[in-house]
Tab-separated table of C-alpha atoms and ligand atoms in Angstrom:
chain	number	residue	atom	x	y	z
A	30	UNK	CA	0.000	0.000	0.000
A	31	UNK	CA	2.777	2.214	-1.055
A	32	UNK	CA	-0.121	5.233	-1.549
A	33	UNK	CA	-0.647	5.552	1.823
A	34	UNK	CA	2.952	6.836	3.214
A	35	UNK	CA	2.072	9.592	1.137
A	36	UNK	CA	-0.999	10.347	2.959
A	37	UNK	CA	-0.371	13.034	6.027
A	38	UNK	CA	-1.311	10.646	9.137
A	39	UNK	CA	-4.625	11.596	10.535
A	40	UNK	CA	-3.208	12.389	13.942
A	41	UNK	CA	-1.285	15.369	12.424
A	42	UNK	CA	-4.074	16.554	11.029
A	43	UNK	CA	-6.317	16.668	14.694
A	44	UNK	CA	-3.147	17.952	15.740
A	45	UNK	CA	-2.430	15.044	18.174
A	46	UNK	CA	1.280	14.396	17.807
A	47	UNK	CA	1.748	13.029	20.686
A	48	UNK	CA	-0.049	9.629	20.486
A	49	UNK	CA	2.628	7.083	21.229
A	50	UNK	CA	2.810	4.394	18.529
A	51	UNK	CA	1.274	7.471	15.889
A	52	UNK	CA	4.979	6.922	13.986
A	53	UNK	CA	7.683	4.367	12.527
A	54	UNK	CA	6.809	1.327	12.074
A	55	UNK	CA	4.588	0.682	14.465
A	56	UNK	CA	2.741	3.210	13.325
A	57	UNK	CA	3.027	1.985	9.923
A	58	UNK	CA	1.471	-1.502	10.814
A	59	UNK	CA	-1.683	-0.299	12.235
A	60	UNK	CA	-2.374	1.486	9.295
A	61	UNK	CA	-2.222	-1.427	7.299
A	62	UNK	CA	-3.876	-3.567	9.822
A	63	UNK	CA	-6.523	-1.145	9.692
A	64	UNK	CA	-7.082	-0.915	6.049
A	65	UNK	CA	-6.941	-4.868	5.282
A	66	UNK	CA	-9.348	-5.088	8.045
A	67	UNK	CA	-11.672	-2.044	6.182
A	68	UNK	CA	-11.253	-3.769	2.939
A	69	UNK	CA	-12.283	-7.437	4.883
A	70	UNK	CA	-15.460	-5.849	5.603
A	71	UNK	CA	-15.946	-4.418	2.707
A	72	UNK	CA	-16.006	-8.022	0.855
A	73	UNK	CA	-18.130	-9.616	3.600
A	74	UNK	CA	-20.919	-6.254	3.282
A	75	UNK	CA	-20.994	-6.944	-0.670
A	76	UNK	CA	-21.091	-10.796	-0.150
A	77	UNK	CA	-23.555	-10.718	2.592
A	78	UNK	CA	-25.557	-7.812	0.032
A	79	UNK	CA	-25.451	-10.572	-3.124
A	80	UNK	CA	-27.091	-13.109	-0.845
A	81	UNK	CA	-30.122	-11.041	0.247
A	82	UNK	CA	-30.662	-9.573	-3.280
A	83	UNK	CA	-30.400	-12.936	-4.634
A	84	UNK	CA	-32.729	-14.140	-1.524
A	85	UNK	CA	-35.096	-11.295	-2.337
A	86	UNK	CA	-35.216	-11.743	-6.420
A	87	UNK	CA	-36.497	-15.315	-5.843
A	88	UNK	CA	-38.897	-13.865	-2.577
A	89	UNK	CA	-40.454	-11.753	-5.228
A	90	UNK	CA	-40.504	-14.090	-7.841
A	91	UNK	CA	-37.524	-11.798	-10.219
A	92	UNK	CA	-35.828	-15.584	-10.389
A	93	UNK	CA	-35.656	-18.485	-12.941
A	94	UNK	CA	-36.497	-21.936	-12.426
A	95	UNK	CA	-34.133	-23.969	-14.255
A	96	UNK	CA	-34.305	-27.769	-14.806
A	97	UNK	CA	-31.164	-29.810	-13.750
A	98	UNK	CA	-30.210	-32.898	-13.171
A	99	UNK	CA	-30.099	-32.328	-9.742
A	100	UNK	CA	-34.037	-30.921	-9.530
A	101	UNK	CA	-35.075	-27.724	-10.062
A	102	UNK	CA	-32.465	-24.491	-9.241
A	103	UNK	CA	-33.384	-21.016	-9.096
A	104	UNK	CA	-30.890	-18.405	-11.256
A	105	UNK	CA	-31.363	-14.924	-10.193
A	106	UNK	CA	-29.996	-11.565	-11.387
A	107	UNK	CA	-26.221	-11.241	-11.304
A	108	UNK	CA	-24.529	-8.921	-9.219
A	109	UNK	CA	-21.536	-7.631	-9.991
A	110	UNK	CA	-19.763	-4.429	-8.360
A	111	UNK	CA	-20.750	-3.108	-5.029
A	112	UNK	CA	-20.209	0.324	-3.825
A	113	UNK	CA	-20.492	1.170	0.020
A	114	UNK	CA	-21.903	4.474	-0.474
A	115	UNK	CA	-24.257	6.245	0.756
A	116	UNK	CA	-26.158	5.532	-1.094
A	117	UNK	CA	-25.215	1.946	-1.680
A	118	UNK	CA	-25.142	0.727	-4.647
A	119	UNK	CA	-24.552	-2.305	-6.872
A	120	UNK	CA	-24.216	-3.179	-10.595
A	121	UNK	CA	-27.192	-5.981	-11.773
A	122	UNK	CA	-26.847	-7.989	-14.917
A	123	UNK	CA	-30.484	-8.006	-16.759
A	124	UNK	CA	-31.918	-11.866	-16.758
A	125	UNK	CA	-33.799	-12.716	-20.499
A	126	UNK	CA	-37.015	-11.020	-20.179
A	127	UNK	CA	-36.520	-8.648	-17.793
A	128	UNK	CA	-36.000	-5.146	-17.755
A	129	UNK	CA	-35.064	-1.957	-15.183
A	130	UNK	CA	-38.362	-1.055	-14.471
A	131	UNK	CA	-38.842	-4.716	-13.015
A	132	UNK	CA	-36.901	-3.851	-9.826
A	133	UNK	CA	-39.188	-0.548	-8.765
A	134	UNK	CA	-42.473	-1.786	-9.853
A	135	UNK	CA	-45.196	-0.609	-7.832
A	136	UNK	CA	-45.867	-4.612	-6.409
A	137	UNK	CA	-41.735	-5.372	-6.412
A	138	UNK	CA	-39.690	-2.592	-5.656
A	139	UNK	CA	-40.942	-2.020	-2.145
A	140	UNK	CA	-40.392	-5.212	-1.133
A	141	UNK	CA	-37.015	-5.295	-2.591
A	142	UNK	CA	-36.078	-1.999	-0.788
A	143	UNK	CA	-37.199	-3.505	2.008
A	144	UNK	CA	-35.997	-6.977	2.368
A	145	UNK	CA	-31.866	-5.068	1.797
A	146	UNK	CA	-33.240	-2.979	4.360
A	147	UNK	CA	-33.673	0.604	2.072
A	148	UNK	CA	-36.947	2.974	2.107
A	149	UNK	CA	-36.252	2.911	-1.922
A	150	UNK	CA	-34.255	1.958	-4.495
A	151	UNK	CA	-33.538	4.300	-7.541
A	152	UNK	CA	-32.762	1.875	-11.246
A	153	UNK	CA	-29.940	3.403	-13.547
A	154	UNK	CA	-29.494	1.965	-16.520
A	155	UNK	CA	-26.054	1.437	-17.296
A	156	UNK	CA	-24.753	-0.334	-20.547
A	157	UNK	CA	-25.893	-3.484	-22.684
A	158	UNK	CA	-27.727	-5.708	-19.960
A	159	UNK	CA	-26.621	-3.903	-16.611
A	160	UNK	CA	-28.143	-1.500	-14.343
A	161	UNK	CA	-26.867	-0.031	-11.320
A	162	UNK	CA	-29.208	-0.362	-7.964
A	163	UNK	CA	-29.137	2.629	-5.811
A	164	UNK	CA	-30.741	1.396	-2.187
A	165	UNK	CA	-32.039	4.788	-0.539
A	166	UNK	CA	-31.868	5.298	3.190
A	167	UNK	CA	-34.173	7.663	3.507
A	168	UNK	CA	-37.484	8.919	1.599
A	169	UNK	CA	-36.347	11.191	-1.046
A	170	UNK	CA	-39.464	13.231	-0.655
A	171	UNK	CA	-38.713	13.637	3.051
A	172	UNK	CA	-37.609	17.245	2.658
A	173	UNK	CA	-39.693	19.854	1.550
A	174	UNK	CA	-39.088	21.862	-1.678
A	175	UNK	CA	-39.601	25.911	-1.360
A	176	UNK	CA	-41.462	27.580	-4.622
A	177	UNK	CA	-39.174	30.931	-5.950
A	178	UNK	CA	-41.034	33.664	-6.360
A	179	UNK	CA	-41.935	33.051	-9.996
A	180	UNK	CA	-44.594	33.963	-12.232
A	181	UNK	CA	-45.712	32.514	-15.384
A	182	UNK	CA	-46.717	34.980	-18.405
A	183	UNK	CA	-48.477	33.143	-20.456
A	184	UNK	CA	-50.563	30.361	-19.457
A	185	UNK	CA	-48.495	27.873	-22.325
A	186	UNK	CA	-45.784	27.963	-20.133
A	187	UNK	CA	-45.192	25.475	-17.534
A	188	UNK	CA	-45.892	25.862	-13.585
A	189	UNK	CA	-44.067	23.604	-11.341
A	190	UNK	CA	-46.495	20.703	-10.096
A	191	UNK	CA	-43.481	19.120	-8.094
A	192	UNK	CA	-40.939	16.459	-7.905
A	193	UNK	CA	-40.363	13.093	-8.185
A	194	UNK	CA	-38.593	10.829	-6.169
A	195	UNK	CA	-35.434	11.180	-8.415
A	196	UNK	CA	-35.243	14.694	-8.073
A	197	UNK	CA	-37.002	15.145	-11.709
A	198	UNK	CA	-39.364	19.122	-11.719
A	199	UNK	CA	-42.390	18.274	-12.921
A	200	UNK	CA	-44.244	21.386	-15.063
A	201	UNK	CA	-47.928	21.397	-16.887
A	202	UNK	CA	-48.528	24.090	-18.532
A	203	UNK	CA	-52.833	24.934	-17.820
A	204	UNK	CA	-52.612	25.804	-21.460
A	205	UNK	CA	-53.034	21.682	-22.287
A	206	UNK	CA	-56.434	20.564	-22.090
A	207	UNK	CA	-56.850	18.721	-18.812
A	208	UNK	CA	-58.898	19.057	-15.668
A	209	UNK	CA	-57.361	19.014	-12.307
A	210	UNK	CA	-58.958	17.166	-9.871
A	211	UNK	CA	-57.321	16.981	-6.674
A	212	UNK	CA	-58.741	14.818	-3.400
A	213	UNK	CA	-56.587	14.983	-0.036
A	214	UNK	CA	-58.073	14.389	3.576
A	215	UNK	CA	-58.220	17.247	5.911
A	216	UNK	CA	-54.821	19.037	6.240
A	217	UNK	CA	-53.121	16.880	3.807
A	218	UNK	CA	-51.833	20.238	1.375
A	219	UNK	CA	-54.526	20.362	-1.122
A	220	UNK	CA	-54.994	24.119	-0.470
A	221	UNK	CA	-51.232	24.464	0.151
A	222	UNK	CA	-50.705	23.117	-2.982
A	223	UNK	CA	-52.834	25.357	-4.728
A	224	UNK	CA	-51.475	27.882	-3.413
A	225	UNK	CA	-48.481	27.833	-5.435
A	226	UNK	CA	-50.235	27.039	-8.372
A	227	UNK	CA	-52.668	29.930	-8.413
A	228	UNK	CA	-49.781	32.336	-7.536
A	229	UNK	CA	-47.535	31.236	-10.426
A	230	UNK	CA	-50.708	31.526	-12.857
A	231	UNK	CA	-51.685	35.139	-11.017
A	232	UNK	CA	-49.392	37.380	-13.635
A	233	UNK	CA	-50.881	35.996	-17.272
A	234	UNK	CA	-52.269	37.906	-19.111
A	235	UNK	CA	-54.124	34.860	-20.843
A	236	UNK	CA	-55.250	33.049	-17.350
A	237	UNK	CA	-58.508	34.084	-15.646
A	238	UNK	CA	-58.515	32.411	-12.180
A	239	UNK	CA	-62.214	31.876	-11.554
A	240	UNK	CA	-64.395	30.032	-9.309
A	241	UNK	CA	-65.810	29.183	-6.273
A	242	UNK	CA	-64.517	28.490	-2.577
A	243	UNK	CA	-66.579	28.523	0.518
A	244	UNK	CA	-63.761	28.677	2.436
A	245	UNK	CA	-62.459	31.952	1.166
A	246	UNK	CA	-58.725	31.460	1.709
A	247	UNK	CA	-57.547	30.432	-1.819
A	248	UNK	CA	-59.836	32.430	-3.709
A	249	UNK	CA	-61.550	36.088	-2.405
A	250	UNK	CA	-59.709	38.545	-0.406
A	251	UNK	CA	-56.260	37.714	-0.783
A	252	UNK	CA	-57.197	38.550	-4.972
A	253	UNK	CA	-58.583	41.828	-4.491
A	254	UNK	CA	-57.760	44.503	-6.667
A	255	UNK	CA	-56.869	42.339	-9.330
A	256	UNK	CA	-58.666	41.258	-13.041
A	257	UNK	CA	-59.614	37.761	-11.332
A	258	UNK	CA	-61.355	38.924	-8.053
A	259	UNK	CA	-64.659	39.880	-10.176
A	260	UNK	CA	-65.286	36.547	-11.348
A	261	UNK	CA	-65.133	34.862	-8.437
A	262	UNK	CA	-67.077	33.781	-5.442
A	263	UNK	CA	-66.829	32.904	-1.639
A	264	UNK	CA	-67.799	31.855	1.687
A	265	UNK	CA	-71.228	30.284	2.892
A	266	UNK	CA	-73.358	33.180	3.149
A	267	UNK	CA	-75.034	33.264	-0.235
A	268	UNK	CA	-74.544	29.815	-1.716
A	269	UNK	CA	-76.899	30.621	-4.565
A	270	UNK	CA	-73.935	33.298	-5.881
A	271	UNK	CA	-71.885	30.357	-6.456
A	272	UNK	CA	-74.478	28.767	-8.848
A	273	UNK	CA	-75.065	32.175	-10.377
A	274	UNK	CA	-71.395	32.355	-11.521
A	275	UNK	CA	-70.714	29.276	-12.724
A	276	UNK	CA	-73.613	29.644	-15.236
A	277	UNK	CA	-72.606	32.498	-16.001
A	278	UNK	CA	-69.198	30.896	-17.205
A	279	UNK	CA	-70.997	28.080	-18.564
A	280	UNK	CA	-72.800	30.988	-20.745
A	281	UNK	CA	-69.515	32.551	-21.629
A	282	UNK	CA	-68.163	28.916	-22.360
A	283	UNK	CA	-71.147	28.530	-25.274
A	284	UNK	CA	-70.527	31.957	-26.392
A	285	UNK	CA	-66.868	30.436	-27.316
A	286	UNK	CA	-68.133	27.536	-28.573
A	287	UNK	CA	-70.109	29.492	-31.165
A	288	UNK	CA	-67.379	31.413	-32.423
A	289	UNK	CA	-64.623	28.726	-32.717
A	290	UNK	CA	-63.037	29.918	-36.343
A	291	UNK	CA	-64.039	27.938	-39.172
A	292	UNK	CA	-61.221	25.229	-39.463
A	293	UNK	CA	-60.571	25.201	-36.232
A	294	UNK	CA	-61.380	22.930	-33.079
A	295	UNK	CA	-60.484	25.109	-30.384
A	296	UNK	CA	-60.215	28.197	-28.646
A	297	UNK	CA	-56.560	29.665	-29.256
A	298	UNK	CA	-56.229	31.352	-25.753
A	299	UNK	CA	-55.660	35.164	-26.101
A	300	UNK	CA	-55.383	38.197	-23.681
A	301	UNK	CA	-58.874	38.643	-24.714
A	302	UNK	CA	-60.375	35.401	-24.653
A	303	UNK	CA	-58.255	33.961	-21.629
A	304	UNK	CA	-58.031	30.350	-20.467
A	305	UNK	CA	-60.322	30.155	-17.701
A	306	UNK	CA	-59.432	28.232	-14.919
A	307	UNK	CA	-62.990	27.506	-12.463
A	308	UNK	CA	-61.137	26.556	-9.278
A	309	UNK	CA	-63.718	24.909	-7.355
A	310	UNK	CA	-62.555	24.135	-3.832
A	311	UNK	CA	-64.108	22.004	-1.403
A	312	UNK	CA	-66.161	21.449	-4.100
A	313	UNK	CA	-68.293	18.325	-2.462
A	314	UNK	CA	-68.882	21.167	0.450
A	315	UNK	CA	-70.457	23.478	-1.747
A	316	UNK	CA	-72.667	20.718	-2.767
A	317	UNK	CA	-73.201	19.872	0.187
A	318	UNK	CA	-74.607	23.372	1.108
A	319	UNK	CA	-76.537	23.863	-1.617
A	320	UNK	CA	-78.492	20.671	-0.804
A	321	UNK	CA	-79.315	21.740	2.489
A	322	UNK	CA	-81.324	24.661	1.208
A	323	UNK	CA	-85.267	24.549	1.302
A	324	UNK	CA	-85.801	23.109	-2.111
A	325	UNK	CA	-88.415	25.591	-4.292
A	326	UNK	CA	-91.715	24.555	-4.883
A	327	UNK	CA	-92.401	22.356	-7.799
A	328	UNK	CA	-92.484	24.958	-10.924
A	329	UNK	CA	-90.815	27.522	-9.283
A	330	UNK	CA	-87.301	27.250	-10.225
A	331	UNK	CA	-83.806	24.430	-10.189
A	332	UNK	CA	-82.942	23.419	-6.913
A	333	UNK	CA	-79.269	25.306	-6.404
A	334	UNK	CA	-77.548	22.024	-5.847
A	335	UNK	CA	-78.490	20.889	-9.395
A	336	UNK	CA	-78.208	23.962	-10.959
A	337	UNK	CA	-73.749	23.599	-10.029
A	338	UNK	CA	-74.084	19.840	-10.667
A	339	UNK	CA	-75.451	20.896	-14.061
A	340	UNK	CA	-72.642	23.958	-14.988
A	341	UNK	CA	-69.644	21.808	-13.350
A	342	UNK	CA	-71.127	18.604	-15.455
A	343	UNK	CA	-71.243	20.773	-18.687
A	344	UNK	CA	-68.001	22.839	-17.914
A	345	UNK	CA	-66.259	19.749	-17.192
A	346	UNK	CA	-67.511	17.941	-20.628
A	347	UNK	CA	-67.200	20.664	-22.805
A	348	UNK	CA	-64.684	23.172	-21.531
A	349	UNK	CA	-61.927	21.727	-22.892
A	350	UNK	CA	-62.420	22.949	-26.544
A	351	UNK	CA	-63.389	26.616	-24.947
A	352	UNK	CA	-60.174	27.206	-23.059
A	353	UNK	CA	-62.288	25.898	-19.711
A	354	UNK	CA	-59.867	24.463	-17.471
A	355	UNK	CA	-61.561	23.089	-14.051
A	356	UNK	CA	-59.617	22.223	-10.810
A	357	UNK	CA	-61.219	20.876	-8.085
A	358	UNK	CA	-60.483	19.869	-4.743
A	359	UNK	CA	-62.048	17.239	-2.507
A	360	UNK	CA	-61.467	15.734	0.187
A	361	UNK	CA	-62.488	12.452	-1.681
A	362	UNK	CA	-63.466	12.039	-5.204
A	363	UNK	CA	-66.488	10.355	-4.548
A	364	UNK	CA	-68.711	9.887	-7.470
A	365	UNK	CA	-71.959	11.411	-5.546
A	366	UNK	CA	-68.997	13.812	-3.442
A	367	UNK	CA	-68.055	15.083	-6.953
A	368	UNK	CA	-71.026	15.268	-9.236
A	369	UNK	CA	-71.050	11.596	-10.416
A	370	UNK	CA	-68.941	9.082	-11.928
A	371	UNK	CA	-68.782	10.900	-15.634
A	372	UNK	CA	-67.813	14.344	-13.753
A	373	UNK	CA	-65.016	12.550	-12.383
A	374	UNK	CA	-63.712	10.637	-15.157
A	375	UNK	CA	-63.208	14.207	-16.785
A	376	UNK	CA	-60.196	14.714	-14.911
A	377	UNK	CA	-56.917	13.610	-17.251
A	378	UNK	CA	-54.414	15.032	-14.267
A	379	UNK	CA	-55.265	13.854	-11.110
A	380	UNK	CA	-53.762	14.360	-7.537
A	381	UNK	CA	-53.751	12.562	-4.091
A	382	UNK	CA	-52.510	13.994	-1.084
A	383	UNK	CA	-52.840	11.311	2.065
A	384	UNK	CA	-56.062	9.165	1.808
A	385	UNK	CA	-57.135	6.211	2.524
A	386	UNK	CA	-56.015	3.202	0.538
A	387	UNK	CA	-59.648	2.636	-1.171
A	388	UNK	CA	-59.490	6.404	-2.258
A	389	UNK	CA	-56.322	6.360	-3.714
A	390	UNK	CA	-57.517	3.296	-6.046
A	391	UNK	CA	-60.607	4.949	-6.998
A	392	UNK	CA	-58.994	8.184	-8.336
A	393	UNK	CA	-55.700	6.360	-9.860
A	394	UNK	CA	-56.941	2.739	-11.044
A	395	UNK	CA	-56.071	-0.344	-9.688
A	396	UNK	CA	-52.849	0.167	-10.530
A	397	UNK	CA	-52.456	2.255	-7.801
A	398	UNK	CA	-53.373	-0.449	-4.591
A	399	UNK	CA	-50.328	-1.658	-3.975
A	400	UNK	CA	-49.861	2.095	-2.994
A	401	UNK	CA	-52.384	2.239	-0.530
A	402	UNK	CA	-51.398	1.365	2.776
A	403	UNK	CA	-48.167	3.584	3.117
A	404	UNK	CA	-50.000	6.880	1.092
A	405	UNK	CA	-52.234	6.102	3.871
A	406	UNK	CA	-49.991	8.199	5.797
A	407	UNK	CA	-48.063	10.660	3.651
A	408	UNK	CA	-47.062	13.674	4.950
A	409	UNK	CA	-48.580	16.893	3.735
A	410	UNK	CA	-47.164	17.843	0.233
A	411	UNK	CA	-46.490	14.008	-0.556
A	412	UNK	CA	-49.069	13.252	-3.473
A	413	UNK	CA	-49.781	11.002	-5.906
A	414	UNK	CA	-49.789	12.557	-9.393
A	415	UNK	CA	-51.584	10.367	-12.826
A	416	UNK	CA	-51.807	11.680	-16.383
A	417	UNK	CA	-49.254	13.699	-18.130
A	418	UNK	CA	-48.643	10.647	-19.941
A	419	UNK	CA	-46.882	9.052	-17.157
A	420	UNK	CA	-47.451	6.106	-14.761
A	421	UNK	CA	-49.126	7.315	-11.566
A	422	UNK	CA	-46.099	8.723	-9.227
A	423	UNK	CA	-45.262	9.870	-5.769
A	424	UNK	CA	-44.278	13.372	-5.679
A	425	UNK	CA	-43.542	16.425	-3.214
A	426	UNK	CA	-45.301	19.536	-4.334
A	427	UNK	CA	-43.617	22.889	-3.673
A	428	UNK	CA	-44.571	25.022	-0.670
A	429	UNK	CA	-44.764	28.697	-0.285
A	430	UNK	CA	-44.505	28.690	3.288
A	431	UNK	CA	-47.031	30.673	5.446
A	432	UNK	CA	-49.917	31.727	4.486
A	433	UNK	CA	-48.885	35.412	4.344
A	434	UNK	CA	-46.667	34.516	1.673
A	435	UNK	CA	-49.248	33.461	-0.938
A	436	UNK	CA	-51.363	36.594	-0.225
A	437	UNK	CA	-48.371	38.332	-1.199
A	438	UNK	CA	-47.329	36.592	-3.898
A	439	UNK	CA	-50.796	37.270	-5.586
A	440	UNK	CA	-50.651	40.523	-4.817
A	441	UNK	CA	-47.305	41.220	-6.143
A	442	UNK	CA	-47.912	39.228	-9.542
A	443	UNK	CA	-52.166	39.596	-9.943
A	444	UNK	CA	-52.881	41.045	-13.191
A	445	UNK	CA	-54.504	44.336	-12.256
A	446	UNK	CA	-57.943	45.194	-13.513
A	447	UNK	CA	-57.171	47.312	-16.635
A	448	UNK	CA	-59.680	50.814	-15.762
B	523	ADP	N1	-46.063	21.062	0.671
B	523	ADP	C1	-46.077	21.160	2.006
B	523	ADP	N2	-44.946	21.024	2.696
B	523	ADP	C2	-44.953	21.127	4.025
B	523	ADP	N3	-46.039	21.369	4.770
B	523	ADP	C3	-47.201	21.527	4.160
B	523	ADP	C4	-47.289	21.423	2.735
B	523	ADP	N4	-48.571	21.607	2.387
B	523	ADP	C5	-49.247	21.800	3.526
B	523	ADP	N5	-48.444	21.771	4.601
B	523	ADP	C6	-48.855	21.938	5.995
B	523	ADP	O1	-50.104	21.302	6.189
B	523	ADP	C7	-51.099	22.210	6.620
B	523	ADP	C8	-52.431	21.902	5.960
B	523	ADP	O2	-52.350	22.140	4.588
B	523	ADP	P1	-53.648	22.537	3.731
B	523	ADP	O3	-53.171	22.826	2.372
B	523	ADP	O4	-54.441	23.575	4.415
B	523	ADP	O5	-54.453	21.167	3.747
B	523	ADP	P2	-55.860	20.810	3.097
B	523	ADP	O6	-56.263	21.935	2.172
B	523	ADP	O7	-55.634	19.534	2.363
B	523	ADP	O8	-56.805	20.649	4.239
B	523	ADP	C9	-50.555	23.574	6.240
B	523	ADP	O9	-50.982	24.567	7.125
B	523	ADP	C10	-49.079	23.398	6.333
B	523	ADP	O10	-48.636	23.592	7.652
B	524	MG	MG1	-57.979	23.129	2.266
């Protein structure tokens, strides 16, 4: 180990010289007893790491059966170089048939990650056959992400939605036709989350945030004095407002329809005819409401609850083509919670903060139960995110800190009323 007389000893560098046995030759054999003892363990970690991947491959069936004379053997993927990390991290030969995404599939890759005792595992491809396994130690979405102060200016430019487990930003630009629909329990950053998506949209001049919100924190005061505040309604007091307005944009939405261009299927968003996004939060509230109020007499008019089931239905259906962009927020996108099965299946991006398991799978698929039980108890900001042309994944979304700071934000950036 010729290298390491070149190496200033450690002691000198603490600055305690006067260690007896620090020098000569004495000295000199520690060092290598010490290092032949680091690489020993070294050997036995990768050895001992082989063995439980190749005990976990055949656990979770990533094996081959193979006939010999002997009986039956099981061949499972070859590993070849470890690195001690952190992160560990070890090179895998591909087995016929199989490839990267095998490892971190939704039904697999936990129970990989968890059998070498990781929270995750990250796949790189490397060359030809081989991929490199990368066992995290901790959840990668543990940390929260801050939004900067940024404004979009136009709507066909991406806002941040959030990021992924391997550190990939996330945009969607409200400009692409897709509903939002986004279902969290109680305190589980739906609002939060919208939040920084409102405030980046706040400063285009071709984005009219619209809507409703009984709650009056996401929508309402913190937008006055700017273009959006007029077209949009809050709190509990007068529930019938809220029906009010969103025929009224239901109104405007025909009136687009009408004049689409000849040769043309859509609405090319402008400063004057903006994309109009109807936020509608705690939306299965405001039905809720609106249900509770004496119904009129038969003849005499649309219950109120009907009349938002209707404009939501039709906004949802047909909005697309018109620049109509919906997002809604629920605590669970129940079919009756949301407007019914055909509103919900209107949403092409869709969002889960923490819910329960059964939620989860009835906004995401199927595909999503083997999800469940550990979303079950995400912290707030960890969602899962479907559409976009990806496979439903976990994400962090960004935060803008205090409330304060979105009221600002909107206020800094809101498009001003033009007088
Ligand atoms: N992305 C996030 N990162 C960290 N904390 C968050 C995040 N989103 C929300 N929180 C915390 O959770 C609380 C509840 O969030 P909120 O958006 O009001 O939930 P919901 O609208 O789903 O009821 C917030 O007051 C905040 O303290
Ligand atoms: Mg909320």
């Amino acid at each position: 180990m010729p290298a390491l007389e070149h190496v200033q000893p450690l002691e000198h560098r603490s600055g305690r010289t006067n260690v007896p046995g620090a020098h000569g030759f004495l000295g000199r054999l520690r060092r290598r007893r010490a290092q032949r003892e680091h690489e020993a363990s070294v050997i036995c970690f990768a050895n001992a790491l082989r063995g439980m991947f190749r005990d976990a491959c055949a656990g979770i069936g990533l094996c081959q059966y193979v006939s010999v004379a002997a009986g039956i053997t099981v061949r499972t993927p070859r590993v070849a170089e470890v690195r001690l990390g952190p992160p560990t991290s070890f090179t895998v030969e591909l087995m016929a048939g199989q490839e990267p995404a095998d490892f971190t599939s939704k039904d697999r890759g936990p129970r990989l990650a968890h059998t070498l005792g990781a929270h995750g595992l990250r796949v790189e491809p490397v060359a030809g056959r081989w991929v490199r396994i990368h066992l995290l130690d901790a959840d990668p979405l543990r940390d929260g992400f801050g939004l900067p102060s940024l404004a979009v200016a136009t709507g066909a430019e991406s806002v941040i939605l959030g990021r992924t487990e391997d550190a990939t930003t996330l945009g969607h630009a409200i400009a692409d036709p897709a509903h939002l629909g986004v279902q969290g329990q109680n305190g589980s950053g739906k609002s939060a989350f919208c939040y920084g998506l409102l405030a980046q949209l706040a400063a285009a001049p071709d984005v009219l945030v619209t809507g409703s919100d009984i709650t009056g924190l996401l929508l309402g005061r913190a937008w006055d004095g700017t273009a959006h505040r007029a077209h949009q309604v809050v709190g509990t007091q007068d529930i019938a407002a809220h029906a009010v307005l969103l025929e009224d944009l239901v109104a405007e939405m025909d009136r687009r329809l009408e004049t689409i261009p000849p040769r043309r299927d859509t609405i090319r968003p402008s400063p004057a005819t903006p994309i109009v996004l109807v936020v509608l939060e705690e939306f299965p509230g405001l039905l809720r409401a609106a249900d509770a109020l004496p119904k009129p007499k038969r003849g005499e008019g649309i219950p109120v609850g009907d009349r938002i089931r209707t404009a939501v239905l039709r906004l949802l259906s047909e909005g697309r083509k018109a620049a109509f962009r919906v997002l809604m927020l629920a605590q669970r996108f129940e079919a009756t919670a949301v407007g019914g099965g055909y509103a919900r299946d209107q949403f092409a991006l869709r969002l889960s903060f923490r819910v329960p398991a059964d939620s989860l799978e009835m906004l995401h698929g199927a595909d999503a139960r083997p999800l469940g039980q550990e979303h079950a108890n995400a912290a707030p900001g960890v969602a899962y995110l479907s559409g976009l042309g990806r496979d439903c994944e976990r994400i962090r979304v960004p935060y803008l800190g205090e409330y304060g700071e979105y009221v600002d934000r909107v206020q800094r950036f809101g498009r001003r009323a033009e007088s």
